[in-house]
Structure formats: structure tokens, C-alpha cells
PDB file of C-alpha atoms in Angstrom:
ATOM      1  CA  UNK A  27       0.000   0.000   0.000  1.00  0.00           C
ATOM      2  CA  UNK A  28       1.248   3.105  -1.108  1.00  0.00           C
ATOM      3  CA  UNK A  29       1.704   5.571   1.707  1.00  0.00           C
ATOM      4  CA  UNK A  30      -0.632   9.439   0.744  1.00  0.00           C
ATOM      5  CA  UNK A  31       2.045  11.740  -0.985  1.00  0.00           C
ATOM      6  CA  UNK A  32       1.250  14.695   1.393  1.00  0.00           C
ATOM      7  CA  UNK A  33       1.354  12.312   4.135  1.00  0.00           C
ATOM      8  CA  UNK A  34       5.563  10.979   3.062  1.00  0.00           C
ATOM      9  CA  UNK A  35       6.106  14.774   2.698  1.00  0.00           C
ATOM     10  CA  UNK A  36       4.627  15.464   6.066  1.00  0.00           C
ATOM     11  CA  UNK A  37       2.561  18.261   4.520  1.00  0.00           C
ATOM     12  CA  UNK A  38      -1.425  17.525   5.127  1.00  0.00           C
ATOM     13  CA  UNK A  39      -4.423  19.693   4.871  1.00  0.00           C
ATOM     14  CA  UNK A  40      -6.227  19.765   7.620  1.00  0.00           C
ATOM     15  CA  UNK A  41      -9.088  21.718   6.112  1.00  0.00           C
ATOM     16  CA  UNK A  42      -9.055  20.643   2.359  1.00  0.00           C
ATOM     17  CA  UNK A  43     -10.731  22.481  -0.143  1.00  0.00           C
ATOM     18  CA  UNK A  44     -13.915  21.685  -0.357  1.00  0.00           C
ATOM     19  CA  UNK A  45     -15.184  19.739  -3.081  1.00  0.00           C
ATOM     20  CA  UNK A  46     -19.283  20.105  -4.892  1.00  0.00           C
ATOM     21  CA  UNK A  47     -21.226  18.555  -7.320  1.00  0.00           C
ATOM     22  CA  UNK A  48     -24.798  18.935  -8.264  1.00  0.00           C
ATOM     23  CA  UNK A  49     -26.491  16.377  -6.851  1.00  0.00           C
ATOM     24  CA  UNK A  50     -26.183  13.355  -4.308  1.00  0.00           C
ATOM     25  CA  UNK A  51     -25.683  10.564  -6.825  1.00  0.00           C
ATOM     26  CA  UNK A  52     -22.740  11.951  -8.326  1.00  0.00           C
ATOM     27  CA  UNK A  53     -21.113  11.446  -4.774  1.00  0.00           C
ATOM     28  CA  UNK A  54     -18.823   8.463  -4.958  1.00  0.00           C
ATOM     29  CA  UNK A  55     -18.165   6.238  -2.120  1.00  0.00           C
ATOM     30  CA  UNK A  56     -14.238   7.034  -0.763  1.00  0.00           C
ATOM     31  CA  UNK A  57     -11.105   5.449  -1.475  1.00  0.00           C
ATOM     32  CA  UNK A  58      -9.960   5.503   1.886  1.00  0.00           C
ATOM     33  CA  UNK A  59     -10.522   7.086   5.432  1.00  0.00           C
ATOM     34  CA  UNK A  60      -8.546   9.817   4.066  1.00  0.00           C
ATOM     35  CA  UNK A  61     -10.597  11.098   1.104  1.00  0.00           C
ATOM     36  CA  UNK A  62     -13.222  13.749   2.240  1.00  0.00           C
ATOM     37  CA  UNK A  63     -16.705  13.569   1.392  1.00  0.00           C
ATOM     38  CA  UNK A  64     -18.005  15.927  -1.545  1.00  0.00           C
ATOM     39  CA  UNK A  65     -20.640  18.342  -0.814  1.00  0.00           C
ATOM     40  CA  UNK A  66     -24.076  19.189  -3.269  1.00  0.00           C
ATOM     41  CA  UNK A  67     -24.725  22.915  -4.541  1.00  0.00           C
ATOM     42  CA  UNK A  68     -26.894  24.174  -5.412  1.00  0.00           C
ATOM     43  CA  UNK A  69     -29.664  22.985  -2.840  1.00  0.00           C
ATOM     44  CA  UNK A  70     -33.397  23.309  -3.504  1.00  0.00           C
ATOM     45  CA  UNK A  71     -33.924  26.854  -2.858  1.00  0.00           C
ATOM     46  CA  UNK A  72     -31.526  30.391  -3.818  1.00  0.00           C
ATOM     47  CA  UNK A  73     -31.861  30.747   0.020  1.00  0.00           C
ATOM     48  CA  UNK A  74     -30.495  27.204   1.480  1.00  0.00           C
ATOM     49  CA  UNK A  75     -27.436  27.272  -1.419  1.00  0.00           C
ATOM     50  CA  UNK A  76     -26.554  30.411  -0.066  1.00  0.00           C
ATOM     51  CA  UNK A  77     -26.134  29.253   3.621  1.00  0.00           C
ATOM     52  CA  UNK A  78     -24.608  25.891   2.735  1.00  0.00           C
ATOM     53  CA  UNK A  79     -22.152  27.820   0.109  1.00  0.00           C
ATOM     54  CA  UNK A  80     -21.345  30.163   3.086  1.00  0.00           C
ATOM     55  CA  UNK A  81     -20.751  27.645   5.516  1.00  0.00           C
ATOM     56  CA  UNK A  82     -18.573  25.405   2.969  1.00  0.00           C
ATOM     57  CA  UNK A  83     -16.435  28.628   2.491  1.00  0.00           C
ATOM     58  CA  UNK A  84     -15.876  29.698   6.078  1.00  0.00           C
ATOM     59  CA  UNK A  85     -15.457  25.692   6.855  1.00  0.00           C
ATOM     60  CA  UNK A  86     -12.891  24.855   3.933  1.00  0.00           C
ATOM     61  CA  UNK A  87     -12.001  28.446   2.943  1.00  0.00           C
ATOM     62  CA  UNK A  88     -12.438  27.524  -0.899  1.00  0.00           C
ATOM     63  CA  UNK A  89     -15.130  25.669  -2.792  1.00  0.00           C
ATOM     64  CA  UNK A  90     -14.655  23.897  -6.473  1.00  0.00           C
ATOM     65  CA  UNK A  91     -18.238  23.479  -7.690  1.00  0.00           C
ATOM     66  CA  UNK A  92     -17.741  20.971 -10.380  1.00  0.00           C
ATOM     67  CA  UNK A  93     -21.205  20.552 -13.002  1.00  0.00           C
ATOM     68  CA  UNK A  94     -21.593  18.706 -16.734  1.00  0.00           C
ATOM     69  CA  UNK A  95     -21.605  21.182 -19.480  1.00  0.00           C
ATOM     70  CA  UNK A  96     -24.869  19.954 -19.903  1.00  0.00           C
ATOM     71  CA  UNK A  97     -26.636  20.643 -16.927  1.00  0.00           C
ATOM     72  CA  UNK A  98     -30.431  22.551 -17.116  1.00  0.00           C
ATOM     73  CA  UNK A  99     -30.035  26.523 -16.621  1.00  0.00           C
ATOM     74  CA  UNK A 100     -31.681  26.975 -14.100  1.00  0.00           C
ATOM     75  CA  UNK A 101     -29.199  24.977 -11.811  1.00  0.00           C
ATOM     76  CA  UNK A 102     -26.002  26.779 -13.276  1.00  0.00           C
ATOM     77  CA  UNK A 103     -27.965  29.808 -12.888  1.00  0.00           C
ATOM     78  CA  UNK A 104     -28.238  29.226  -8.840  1.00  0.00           C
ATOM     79  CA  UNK A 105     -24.916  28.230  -8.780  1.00  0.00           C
ATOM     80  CA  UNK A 106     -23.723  31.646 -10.717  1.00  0.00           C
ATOM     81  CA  UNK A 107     -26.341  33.743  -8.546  1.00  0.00           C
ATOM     82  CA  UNK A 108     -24.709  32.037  -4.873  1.00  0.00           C
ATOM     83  CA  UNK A 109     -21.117  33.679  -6.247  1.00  0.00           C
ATOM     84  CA  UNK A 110     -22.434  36.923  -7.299  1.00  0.00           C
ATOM     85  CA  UNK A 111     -24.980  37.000  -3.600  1.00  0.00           C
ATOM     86  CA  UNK A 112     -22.082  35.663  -1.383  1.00  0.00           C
ATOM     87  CA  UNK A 113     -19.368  38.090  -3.486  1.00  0.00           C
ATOM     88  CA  UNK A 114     -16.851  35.597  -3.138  1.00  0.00           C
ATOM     89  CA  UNK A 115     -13.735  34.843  -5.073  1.00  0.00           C
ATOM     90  CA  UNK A 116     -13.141  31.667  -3.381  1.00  0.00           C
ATOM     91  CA  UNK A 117     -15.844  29.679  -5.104  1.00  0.00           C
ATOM     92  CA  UNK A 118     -14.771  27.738  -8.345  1.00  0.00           C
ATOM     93  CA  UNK A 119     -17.682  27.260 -10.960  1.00  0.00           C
ATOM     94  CA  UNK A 120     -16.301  24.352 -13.452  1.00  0.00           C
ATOM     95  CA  UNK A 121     -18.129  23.202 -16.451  1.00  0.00           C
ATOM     96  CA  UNK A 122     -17.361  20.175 -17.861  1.00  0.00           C
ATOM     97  CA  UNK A 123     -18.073  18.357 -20.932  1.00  0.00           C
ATOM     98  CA  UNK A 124     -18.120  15.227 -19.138  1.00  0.00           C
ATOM     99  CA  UNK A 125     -20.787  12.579 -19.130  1.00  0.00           C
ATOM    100  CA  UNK A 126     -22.497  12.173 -15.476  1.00  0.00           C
ATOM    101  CA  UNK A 127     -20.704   9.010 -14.193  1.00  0.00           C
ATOM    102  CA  UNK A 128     -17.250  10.665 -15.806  1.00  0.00           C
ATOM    103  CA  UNK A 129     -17.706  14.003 -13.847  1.00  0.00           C
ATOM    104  CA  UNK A 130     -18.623  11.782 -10.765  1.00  0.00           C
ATOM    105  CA  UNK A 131     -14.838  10.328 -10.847  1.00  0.00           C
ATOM    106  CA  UNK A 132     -13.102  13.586 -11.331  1.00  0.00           C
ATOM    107  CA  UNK A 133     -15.128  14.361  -8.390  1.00  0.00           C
ATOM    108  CA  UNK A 134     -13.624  11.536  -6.549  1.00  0.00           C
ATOM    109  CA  UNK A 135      -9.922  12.800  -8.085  1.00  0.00           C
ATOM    110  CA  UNK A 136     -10.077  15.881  -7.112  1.00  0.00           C
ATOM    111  CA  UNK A 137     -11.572  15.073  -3.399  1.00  0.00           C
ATOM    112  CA  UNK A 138      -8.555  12.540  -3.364  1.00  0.00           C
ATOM    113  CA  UNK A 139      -6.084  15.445  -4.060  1.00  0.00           C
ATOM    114  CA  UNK A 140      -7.494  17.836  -1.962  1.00  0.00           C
ATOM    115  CA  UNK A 141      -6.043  16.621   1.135  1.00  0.00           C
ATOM    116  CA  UNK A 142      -2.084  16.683  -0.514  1.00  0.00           C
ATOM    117  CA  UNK A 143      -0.322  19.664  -0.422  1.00  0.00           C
ATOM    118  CA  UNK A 144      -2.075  21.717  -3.835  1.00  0.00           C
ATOM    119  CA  UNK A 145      -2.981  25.246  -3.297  1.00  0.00           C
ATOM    120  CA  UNK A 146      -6.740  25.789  -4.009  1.00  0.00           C
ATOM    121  CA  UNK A 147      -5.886  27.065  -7.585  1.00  0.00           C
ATOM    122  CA  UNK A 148      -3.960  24.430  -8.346  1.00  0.00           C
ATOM    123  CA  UNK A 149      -6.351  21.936  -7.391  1.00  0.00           C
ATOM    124  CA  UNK A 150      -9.267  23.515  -9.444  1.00  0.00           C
ATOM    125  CA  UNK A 151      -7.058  24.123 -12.582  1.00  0.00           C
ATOM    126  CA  UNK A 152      -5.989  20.043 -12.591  1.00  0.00           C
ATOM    127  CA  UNK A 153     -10.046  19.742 -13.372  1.00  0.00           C
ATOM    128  CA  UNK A 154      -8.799  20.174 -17.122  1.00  0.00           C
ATOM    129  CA  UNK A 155      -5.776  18.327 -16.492  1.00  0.00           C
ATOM    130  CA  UNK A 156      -7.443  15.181 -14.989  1.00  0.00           C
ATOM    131  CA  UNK A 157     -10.405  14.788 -17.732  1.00  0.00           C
ATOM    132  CA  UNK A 158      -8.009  14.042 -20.430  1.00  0.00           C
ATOM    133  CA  UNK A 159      -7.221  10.539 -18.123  1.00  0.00           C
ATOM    134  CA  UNK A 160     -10.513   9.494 -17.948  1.00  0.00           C
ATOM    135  CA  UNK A 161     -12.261   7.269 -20.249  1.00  0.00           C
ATOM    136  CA  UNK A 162     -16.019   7.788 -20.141  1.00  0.00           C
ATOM    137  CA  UNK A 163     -18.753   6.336 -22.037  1.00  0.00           C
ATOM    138  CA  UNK A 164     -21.628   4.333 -22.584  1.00  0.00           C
ATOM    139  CA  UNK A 165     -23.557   1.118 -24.009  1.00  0.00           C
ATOM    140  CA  UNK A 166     -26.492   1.833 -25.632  1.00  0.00           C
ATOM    141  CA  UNK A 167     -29.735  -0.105 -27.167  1.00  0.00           C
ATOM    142  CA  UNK A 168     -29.943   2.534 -29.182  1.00  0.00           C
ATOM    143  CA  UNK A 169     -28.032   6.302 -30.726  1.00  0.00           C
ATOM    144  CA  UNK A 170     -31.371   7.829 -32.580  1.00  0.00           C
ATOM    145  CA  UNK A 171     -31.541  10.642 -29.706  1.00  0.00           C
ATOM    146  CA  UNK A 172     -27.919  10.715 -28.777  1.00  0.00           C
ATOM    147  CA  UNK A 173     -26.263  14.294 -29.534  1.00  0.00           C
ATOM    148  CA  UNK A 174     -23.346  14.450 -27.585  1.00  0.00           C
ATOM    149  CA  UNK A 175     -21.257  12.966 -30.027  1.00  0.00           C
ATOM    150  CA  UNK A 176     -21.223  12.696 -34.065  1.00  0.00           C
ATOM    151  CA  UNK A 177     -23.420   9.482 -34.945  1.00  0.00           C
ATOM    152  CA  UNK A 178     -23.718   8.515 -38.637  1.00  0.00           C
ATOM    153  CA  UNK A 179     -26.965   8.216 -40.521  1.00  0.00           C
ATOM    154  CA  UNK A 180     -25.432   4.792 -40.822  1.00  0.00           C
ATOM    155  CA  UNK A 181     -25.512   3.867 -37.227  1.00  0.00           C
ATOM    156  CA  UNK A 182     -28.962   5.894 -36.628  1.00  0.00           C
ATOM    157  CA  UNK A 183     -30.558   3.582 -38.938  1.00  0.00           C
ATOM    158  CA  UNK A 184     -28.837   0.159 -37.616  1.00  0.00           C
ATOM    159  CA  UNK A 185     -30.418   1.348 -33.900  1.00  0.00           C
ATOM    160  CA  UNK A 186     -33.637   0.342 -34.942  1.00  0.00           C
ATOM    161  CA  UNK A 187     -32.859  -3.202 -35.596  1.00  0.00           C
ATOM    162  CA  UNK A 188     -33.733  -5.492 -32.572  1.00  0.00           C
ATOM    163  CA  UNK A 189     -31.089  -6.237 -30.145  1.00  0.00           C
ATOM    164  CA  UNK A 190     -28.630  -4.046 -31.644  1.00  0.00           C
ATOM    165  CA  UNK A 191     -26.337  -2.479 -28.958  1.00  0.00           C
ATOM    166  CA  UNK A 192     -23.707   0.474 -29.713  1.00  0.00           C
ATOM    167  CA  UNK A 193     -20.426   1.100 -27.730  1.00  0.00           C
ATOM    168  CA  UNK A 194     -20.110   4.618 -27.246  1.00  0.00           C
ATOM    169  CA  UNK A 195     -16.844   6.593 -25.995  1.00  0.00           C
ATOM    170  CA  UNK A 196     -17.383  10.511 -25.256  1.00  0.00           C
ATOM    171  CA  UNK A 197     -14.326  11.478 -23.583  1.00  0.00           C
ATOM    172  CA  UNK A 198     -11.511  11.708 -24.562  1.00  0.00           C
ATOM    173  CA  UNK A 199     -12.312  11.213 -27.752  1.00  0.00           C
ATOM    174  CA  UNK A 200     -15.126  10.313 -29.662  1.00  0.00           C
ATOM    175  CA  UNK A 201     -16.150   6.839 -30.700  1.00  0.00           C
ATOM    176  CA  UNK A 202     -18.875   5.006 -31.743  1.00  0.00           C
ATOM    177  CA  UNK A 203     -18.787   1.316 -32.514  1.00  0.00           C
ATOM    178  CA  UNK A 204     -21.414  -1.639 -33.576  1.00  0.00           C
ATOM    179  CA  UNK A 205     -21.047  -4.429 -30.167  1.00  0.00           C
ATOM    180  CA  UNK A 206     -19.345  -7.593 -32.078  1.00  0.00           C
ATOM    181  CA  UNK A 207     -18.094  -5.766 -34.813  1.00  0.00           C
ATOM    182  CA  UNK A 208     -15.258  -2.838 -33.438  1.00  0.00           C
ATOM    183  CA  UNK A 209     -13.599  -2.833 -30.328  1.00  0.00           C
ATOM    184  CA  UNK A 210     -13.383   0.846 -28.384  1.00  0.00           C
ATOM    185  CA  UNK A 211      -9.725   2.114 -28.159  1.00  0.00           C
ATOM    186  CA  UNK A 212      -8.942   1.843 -24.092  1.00  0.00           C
ATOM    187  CA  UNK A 213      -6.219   4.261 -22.314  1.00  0.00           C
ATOM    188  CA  UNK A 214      -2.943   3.085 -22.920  1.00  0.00           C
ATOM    189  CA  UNK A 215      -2.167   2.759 -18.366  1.00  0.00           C
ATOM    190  CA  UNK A 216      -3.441   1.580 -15.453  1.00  0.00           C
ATOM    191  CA  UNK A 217      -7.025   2.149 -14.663  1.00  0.00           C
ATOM    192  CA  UNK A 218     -10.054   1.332 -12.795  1.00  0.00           C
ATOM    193  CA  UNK A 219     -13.468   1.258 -14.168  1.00  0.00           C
ATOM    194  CA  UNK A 220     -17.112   2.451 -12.640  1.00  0.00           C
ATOM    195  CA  UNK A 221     -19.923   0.590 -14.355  1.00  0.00           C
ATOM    196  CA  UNK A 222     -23.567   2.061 -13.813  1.00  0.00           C
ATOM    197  CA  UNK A 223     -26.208  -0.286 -15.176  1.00  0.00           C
ATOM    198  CA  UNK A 224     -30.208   0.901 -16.504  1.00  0.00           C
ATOM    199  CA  UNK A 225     -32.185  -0.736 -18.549  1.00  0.00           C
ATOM    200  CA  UNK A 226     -29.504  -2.382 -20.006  1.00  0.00           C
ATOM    201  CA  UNK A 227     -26.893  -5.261 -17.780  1.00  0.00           C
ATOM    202  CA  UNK A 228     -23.694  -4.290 -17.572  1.00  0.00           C
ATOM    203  CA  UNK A 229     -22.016  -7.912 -18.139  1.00  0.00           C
ATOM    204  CA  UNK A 230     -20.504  -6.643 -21.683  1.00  0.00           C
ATOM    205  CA  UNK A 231     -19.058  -4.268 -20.155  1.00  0.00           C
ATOM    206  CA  UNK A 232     -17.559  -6.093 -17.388  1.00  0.00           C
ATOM    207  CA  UNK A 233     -16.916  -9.249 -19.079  1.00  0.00           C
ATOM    208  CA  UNK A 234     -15.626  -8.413 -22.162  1.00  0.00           C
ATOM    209  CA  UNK A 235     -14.642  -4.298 -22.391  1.00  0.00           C
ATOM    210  CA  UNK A 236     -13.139  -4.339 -19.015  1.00  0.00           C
ATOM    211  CA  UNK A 237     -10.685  -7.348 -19.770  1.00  0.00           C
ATOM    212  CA  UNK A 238     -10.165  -5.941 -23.025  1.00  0.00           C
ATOM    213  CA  UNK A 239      -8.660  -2.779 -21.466  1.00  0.00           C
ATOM    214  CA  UNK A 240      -7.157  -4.488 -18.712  1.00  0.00           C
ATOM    215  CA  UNK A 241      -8.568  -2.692 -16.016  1.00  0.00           C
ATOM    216  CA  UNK A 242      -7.244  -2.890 -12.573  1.00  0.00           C
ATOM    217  CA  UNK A 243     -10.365  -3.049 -10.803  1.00  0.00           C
ATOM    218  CA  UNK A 244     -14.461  -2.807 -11.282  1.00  0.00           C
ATOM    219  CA  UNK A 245     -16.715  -1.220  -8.868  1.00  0.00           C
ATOM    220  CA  UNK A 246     -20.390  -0.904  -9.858  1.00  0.00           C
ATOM    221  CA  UNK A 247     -22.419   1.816  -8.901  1.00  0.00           C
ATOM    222  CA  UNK A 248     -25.787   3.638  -9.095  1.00  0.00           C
ATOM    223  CA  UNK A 249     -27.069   4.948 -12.469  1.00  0.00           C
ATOM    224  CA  UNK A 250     -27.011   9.311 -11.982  1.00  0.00           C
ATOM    225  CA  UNK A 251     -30.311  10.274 -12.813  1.00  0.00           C
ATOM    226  CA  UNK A 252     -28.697  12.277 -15.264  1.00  0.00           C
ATOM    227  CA  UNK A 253     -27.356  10.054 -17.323  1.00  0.00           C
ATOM    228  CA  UNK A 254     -30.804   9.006 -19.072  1.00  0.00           C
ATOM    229  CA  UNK A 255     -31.286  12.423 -20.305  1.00  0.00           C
ATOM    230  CA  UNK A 256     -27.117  12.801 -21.498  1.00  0.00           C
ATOM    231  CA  UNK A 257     -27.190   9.703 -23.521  1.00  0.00           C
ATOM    232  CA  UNK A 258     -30.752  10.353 -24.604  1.00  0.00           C
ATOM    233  CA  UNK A 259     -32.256   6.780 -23.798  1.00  0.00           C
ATOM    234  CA  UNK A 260     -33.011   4.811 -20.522  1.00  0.00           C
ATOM    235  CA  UNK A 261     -31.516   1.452 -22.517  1.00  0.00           C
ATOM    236  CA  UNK A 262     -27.691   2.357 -21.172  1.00  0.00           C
ATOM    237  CA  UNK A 263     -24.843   0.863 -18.617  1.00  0.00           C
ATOM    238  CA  UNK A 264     -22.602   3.990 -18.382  1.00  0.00           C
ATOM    239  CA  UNK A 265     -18.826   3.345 -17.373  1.00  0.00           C
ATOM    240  CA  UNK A 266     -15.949   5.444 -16.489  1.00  0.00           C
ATOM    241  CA  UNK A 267     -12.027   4.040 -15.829  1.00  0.00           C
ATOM    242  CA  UNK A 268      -9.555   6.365 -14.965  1.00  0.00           C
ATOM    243  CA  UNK A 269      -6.586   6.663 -12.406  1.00  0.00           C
ATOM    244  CA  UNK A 270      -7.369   6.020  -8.850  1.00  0.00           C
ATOM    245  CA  UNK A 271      -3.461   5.423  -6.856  1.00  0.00           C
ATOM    246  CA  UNK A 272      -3.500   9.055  -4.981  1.00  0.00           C
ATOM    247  CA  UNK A 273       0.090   8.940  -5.420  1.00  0.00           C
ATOM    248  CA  UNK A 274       0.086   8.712  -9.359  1.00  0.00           C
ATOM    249  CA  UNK A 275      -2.388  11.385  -9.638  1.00  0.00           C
ATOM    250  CA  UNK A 276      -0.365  13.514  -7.312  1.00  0.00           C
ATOM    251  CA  UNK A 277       2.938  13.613  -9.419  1.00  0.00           C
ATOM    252  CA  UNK A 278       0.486  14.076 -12.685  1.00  0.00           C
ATOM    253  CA  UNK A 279      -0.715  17.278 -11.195  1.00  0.00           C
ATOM    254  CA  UNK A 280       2.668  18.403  -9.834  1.00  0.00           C
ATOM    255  CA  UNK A 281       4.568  17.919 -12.809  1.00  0.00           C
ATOM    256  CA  UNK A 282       3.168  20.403 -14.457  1.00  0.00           C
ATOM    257  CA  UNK A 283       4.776  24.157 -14.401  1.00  0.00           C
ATOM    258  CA  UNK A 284       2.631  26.396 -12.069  1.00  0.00           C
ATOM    259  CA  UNK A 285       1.699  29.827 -12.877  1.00  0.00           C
ATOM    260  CA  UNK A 286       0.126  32.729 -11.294  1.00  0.00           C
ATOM    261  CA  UNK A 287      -3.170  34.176 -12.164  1.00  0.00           C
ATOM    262  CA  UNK A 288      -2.237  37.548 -13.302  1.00  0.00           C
ATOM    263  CA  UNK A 289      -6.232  38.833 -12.254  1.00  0.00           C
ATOM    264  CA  UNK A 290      -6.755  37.349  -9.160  1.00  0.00           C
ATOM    265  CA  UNK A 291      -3.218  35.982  -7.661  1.00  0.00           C
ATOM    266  CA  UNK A 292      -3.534  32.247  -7.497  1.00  0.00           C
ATOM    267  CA  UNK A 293      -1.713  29.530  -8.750  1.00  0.00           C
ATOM    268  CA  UNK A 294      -2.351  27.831 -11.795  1.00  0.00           C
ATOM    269  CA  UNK A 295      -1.741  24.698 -13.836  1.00  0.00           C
ATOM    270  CA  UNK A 296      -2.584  24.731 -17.537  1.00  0.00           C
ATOM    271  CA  UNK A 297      -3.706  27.640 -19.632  1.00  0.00           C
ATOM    272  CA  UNK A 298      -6.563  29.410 -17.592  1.00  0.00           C
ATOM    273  CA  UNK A 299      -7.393  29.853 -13.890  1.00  0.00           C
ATOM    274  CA  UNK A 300      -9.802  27.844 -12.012  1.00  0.00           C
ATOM    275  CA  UNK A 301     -11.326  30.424  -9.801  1.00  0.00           C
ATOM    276  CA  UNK A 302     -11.861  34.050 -11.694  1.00  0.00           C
ATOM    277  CA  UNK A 303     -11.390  31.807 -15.580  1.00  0.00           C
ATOM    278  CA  UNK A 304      -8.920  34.284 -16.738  1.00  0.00           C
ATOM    279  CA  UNK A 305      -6.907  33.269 -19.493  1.00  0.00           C
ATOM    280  CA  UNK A 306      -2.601  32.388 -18.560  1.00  0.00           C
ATOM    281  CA  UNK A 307      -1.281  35.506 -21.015  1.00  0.00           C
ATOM    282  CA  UNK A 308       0.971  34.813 -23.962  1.00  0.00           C
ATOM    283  CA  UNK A 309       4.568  35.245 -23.122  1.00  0.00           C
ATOM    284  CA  UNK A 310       5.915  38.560 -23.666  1.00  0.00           C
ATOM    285  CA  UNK A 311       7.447  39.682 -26.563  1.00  0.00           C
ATOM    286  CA  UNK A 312      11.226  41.360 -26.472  1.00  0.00           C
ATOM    287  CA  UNK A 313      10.943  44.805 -27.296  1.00  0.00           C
ATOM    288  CA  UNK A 314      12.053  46.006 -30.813  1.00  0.00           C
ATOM    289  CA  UNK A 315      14.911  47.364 -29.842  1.00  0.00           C
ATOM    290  CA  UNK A 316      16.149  44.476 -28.068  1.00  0.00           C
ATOM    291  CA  UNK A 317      15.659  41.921 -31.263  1.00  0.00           C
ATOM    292  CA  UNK A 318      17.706  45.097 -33.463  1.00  0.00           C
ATOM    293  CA  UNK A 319      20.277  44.871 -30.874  1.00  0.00           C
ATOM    294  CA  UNK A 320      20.790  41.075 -30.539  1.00  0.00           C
ATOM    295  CA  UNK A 321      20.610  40.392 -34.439  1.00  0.00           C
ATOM    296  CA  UNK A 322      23.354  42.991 -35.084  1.00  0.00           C
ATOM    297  CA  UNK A 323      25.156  41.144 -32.380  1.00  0.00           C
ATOM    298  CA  UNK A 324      24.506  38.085 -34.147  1.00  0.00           C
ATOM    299  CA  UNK A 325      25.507  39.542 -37.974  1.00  0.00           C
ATOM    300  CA  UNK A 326      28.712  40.495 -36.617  1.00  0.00           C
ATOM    301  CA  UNK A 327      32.159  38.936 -38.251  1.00  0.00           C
ATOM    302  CA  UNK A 328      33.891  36.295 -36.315  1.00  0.00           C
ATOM    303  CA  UNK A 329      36.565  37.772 -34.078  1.00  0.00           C
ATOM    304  CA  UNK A 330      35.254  41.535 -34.238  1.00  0.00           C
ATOM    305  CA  UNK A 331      33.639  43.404 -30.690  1.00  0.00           C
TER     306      UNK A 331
END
């Protein structure tokens, strides 16, 4: 068992940031004793997200909100009108273009890495980072409602044949195959996989996809609620595989160059910040003069000064 990376470096958080999603069923069960629990915003009403948002902040000090790209207005409008009530630069709105069971492990990731030694910014900038790693997708009974992703005329018409069943990959990239026919391509390391079953059993996907990718692990959980309405049919078994060692995910995240937010002062991983969503600016450009001076330098004969 590998020992918690913050833990070998004696650096833990004892109040981590605090990690949200939108609802209770994208809430996966912990690793370990040491990964915190995530919290749900928005609540029911502006007025009880505005109290638990205020308590999160002056419990954890910062809040990533995490939410799919997809999600109905009238959530990401609570969550937007909590920030702009509360007047708070500590709360991190992410959207992702995730499906729900693939946002529910980045969830788990980031709740994972909020107890090493990652600076709030940081933390909400590997969102970006992270999704890239994880494989999320989908079997279907059938692709005539299913938008997310480019389906062929082809494979609209083959989903009203009896029994047919697609395997669908959103993230990272998109793929759609015929079951028995193509195989999906799988990440190239060491993952484990989350298998949600509806309508449909999940045994092809944990009988043949999972050994196919060599997964490290299956754990089955709940169907999100959401997940019907993202893959447009109730006839699905949604997976996700990604990383899940602490310890790997921790040196992904730190071995990337840190910058600071040149708006609102936190660090940042990648190309925008977490927390305010400004843009990392392009490197500056030498001045004229300077680029004059050096290529005269440069055009000079060998031995003059």
C-alpha cells in the first residue's frame, strides 16, 4: 500500500478544499478514510445554497463546484447567482463536458487530491488536467436521440434493428462502434473502471470491455439520474475508468509548471485559472529594440567586438 504523498512529505491539509457537485448521486463512495466527502450545490432553494455555500467557504475556505456542461439553466444559474450574492472569489464554478458518471470520478480525483499539499488554484485548474485521463462512455440499445457525439446516418438507422447495442466513448475522444463488430480504443495505463447499469446489464461491459482494457479493478455503482437524459435513452450501462493510486495522480498534477493568475493571484496549472477563468497571457514579446540589438550582435564577423 502506497503511503498518501502529502502524508511521506509530512505536509497535510487539515481543512481541504472543499469539493461540490450537483447532486447526491454523483457522490462516490471514498477510497480511503482519508478522502473527504463531496458536498451538493446548489440545494433546492436560492436561500439554502446560499447558507450551505457560506458555511462550505468559512469551513474549507475555498469551494470547487464541479457541473456537466450539460446541466439545465436553471441549476447553473443558482450556482452563478450564490457567487455573485455571497461576493466571493473563493468559489470555483467548473463546467465540464463530461458525461455524469465521468464528472462523478473527477469528483472523486479531485476530493482525493485535496487533502495533498495543492494550493486551491492548483487543485481547481488540474479539473482540465485530470479529464483528459478518464475514459467515459456508454452502451447503448440505441443512438437515434444521442447528440453528444457525431453518430452517422449509418448507425442511426442500424439502432432500430432489434437487439442491436452500440459502444459509445465521449471522452476523450469520440467513438462510436457496432457491439461484435469494433472494439473501443482503451487508455494506454493503469485504470479502474465504474460501471452504472439501466435498462440495459452491464455484463458486456464487465466481461468483455473491461478485460479488453485491462482494467485494474471494477466497482459498480448507481445509475445518476442524469445520465438518461445525457445519452438520450433509458436502454444504457454507463462506465468510467480512470486513475485512482492518490500517489500517481499527485505527481500528474505536480509535474506540471505552475503559474500565477495575473487577475486574481492564485496559482495555476494549464492555460486558464480555475477560480476568476482568466486566461494564462501569452509570453511577452522582447521589445524592438532588443531583437535590433541582438541580431546585429549576431551579424557580426567572427573575431570583431
Amino acid at each position: 500500500m502506497v503511503d498518501h504523498p502529502a502524508a511521506v512529505n509530512g505536509v497535510v491539509c487539515s481543512v481541504p478544499t472543499a469539493i461540490a457537485v450537483t447532486s447526491s448521486d454523483l457522490v462516490l463512495p471514498p477510497h480511503d478514510r482519508q478522502t473527504p466527502p463531496a458536498a451538493v450545490q446548489p440545494l433546492e432553494s436560492l436561500e439554502s445554497s446560499l447558507t450551505g455555500m457560506h458555511a462550505l467557504i468559512e469551513q474549507h475556505g475555498y469551494v470547487i463546484a464541479l457541473y456537466p456542461a450539460s446541466t439545465p439553466g436553471d441549476v447553473t444559474r443558482r450556482l452563478h447567482a450564490v457567487r455573485s450574492v455571497l461576493e466571493s472569489d473563493r468559489i470555483a464554478l467548473l463546467a465540464l463536458d463530461l458525461p455524469p458518471l465521468g464528472l462523478a470520478l473527477l469528483a472523486q480525483q479531485l476530493r482525493q487530491l485535496s487533502v495533498c499539499d495543492f494550493s486551491p488554484g492548483v487543485l481547481a485548474s488540474s479539473a482540465r488536467l485530470l479529464a483528459h485521463y478518464i475514459y467515459a462512455g456508454a452502451l447503448l440499445g440505441s443512438v437515434a436521440k444521442l447528440d453528444r457525439i457525431p453518430v452517422s446516418l449509418k448507425s442511426h438507422a442500424k439502432s432500430w434493428v432489434p437487439g442491436a447495442q452500440f459502444a459509445v466513448l465521449a471522452n476523450p475522444r469520440p467513438q462510436l462502434v457496432r457491439v461484435g463488430q469494433e472494439e473501443l480504443t482503451g487508455p494506454e495505463f493503469g485504470t479502474r473502471m465504474l460501471v452504472a447499469a439501466g435498462q440495459l446489464p452491464a455484463e458486456w461491459l464487465t466481461g468483455t470491455l473491461a478485460p479488453a482494457w485491462r482494467v485494474q479493478g471494477v466497482t459498480t455503482v448507481p445509475l445518476p439520474a442524469e445520465s438518461t437524459r445525457w445519452w438520450g435513452t433509458g436502454k444504457v450501462a454507463e462506465f468510467a475508468a480512470g486513475l485512482y493510486d492518490v500517489s500517481v495522480l499527485y505527481q500528474l498534477v505536480s509535474s506540471v509548471r505552475r503559474e500565477e493568475c495575473h487577475w486574481c493571484g492564485l496559482e495555476l496549472i494549464g492555460d486558464r485559472c480555475g477560480f476568476c477563468a482568466a486566461p494564462l497571457p501569452p509570453p511577452q514579446e522582447l521589445p524592438r529594440a532588443t531583437v535590433r540589438a541582438a541580431s546585429s550582435v549576431r551579424a557580426l564577423p567572427r573575431g570583431a567586438s
